[in-house]
Tab-separated table of C-alpha atoms in Angstrom:
chain	number	residue	atom	x	y	z
R	1	UNK	CA	-247.983	-104.626	-74.622
R	2	UNK	CA	-249.646	-103.432	-77.339
R	3	UNK	CA	-248.231	-100.404	-79.729
R	4	UNK	CA	-250.765	-98.320	-81.868
R	5	UNK	CA	-248.050	-96.952	-84.198
R	6	UNK	CA	-247.182	-97.963	-87.650
R	7	UNK	CA	-243.919	-97.274	-89.280
R	8	UNK	CA	-244.041	-96.979	-93.078
R	9	UNK	CA	-240.555	-98.420	-93.314
R	10	UNK	CA	-239.233	-100.844	-90.725
R	11	UNK	CA	-236.144	-100.171	-89.173
R	12	UNK	CA	-235.120	-103.913	-88.279
R	13	UNK	CA	-235.382	-107.207	-90.300
R	14	UNK	CA	-234.927	-110.773	-89.121
R	15	UNK	CA	-231.085	-110.575	-89.457
R	16	UNK	CA	-230.942	-107.422	-87.402
R	17	UNK	CA	-228.499	-108.486	-84.321
R	18	UNK	CA	-230.734	-108.222	-81.234
R	19	UNK	CA	-228.399	-105.436	-79.408
R	20	UNK	CA	-227.627	-103.489	-82.721
R	21	UNK	CA	-231.456	-102.850	-82.695
R	22	UNK	CA	-231.172	-100.954	-79.268
R	23	UNK	CA	-228.184	-98.752	-80.753
R	24	UNK	CA	-230.102	-97.499	-83.609
R	25	UNK	CA	-230.266	-93.860	-83.548
R	26	UNK	CA	-233.649	-92.692	-82.546
R	27	UNK	CA	-235.568	-95.987	-81.058
R	28	UNK	CA	-237.623	-95.926	-78.088
R	29	UNK	CA	-235.409	-98.084	-75.850
R	30	UNK	CA	-237.745	-98.327	-72.964
R	31	UNK	CA	-240.454	-99.499	-75.088
R	32	UNK	CA	-238.095	-101.822	-76.611
R	33	UNK	CA	-237.020	-103.155	-73.405
R	34	UNK	CA	-240.963	-103.310	-71.995
R	35	UNK	CA	-241.673	-105.247	-74.817
R	36	UNK	CA	-238.790	-108.090	-74.394
R	37	UNK	CA	-239.383	-108.416	-70.656
R	38	UNK	CA	-243.410	-108.989	-71.282
R	39	UNK	CA	-242.442	-111.904	-73.624
R	40	UNK	CA	-239.963	-113.542	-71.217
R	41	UNK	CA	-236.782	-112.066	-73.176
R	42	UNK	CA	-234.501	-110.693	-70.687
R	43	UNK	CA	-232.008	-110.076	-73.472
R	44	UNK	CA	-230.469	-106.838	-72.167
R	45	UNK	CA	-228.477	-109.014	-69.646
R	46	UNK	CA	-227.753	-111.814	-71.679
R	47	UNK	CA	-224.261	-112.450	-73.599
R	48	UNK	CA	-225.880	-114.105	-76.401
R	49	UNK	CA	-227.916	-110.909	-77.441
R	50	UNK	CA	-224.720	-109.052	-78.699
R	51	UNK	CA	-224.409	-111.815	-81.669
R	52	UNK	CA	-227.982	-113.212	-81.878
R	53	UNK	CA	-230.086	-112.113	-84.792
R	54	UNK	CA	-234.229	-110.892	-83.825
R	55	UNK	CA	-235.120	-114.405	-85.614
R	56	UNK	CA	-232.611	-116.546	-83.748
R	57	UNK	CA	-233.509	-114.926	-80.359
R	58	UNK	CA	-237.611	-115.489	-81.015
R	59	UNK	CA	-236.957	-119.280	-81.673
R	60	UNK	CA	-234.895	-119.672	-78.518
R	61	UNK	CA	-237.847	-118.516	-76.724
R	62	UNK	CA	-240.190	-120.068	-78.458
R	63	UNK	CA	-241.766	-117.196	-80.322
R	64	UNK	CA	-243.023	-116.341	-83.901
R	65	UNK	CA	-240.055	-114.559	-85.200
R	66	UNK	CA	-242.610	-112.283	-87.656
R	67	UNK	CA	-244.196	-111.381	-84.375
R	68	UNK	CA	-241.224	-110.542	-82.324
R	69	UNK	CA	-239.985	-108.349	-85.546
R	70	UNK	CA	-243.340	-106.520	-85.638
R	71	UNK	CA	-243.216	-105.990	-82.187
R	72	UNK	CA	-239.849	-104.581	-82.037
R	73	UNK	CA	-240.344	-102.100	-84.948
R	74	UNK	CA	-243.654	-100.868	-83.476
R	75	UNK	CA	-242.001	-100.344	-80.234
R	76	UNK	CA	-238.848	-98.568	-81.567
R	77	UNK	CA	-241.229	-96.306	-83.323
R	78	UNK	CA	-243.374	-95.570	-80.323
R	79	UNK	CA	-243.761	-91.895	-79.089
R	80	UNK	CA	-244.245	-91.409	-75.260
R	81	UNK	CA	-245.299	-87.902	-76.018
R	82	UNK	CA	-246.832	-86.469	-78.938
R	83	UNK	CA	-244.285	-84.219	-81.116
R	84	UNK	CA	-244.877	-80.659	-80.758
């Protein structure tokens, strides 16, 4: 999944606990979930995700932490529908 949304300020850092990212007000949970599934991370059902940082989760799954961080920030900001 590739999002074409750029945020001026990233919501998450490498140190953000993955499940805390999903609890952030205003994020697009559906887009974030789709992203994780597409890269082979089924984190929503994993107990480790409650204490793992984004960086740790990326490393465990063989992903570049910067790739995952950027992708999660973009997915979180993705708007399904244009604002009216």
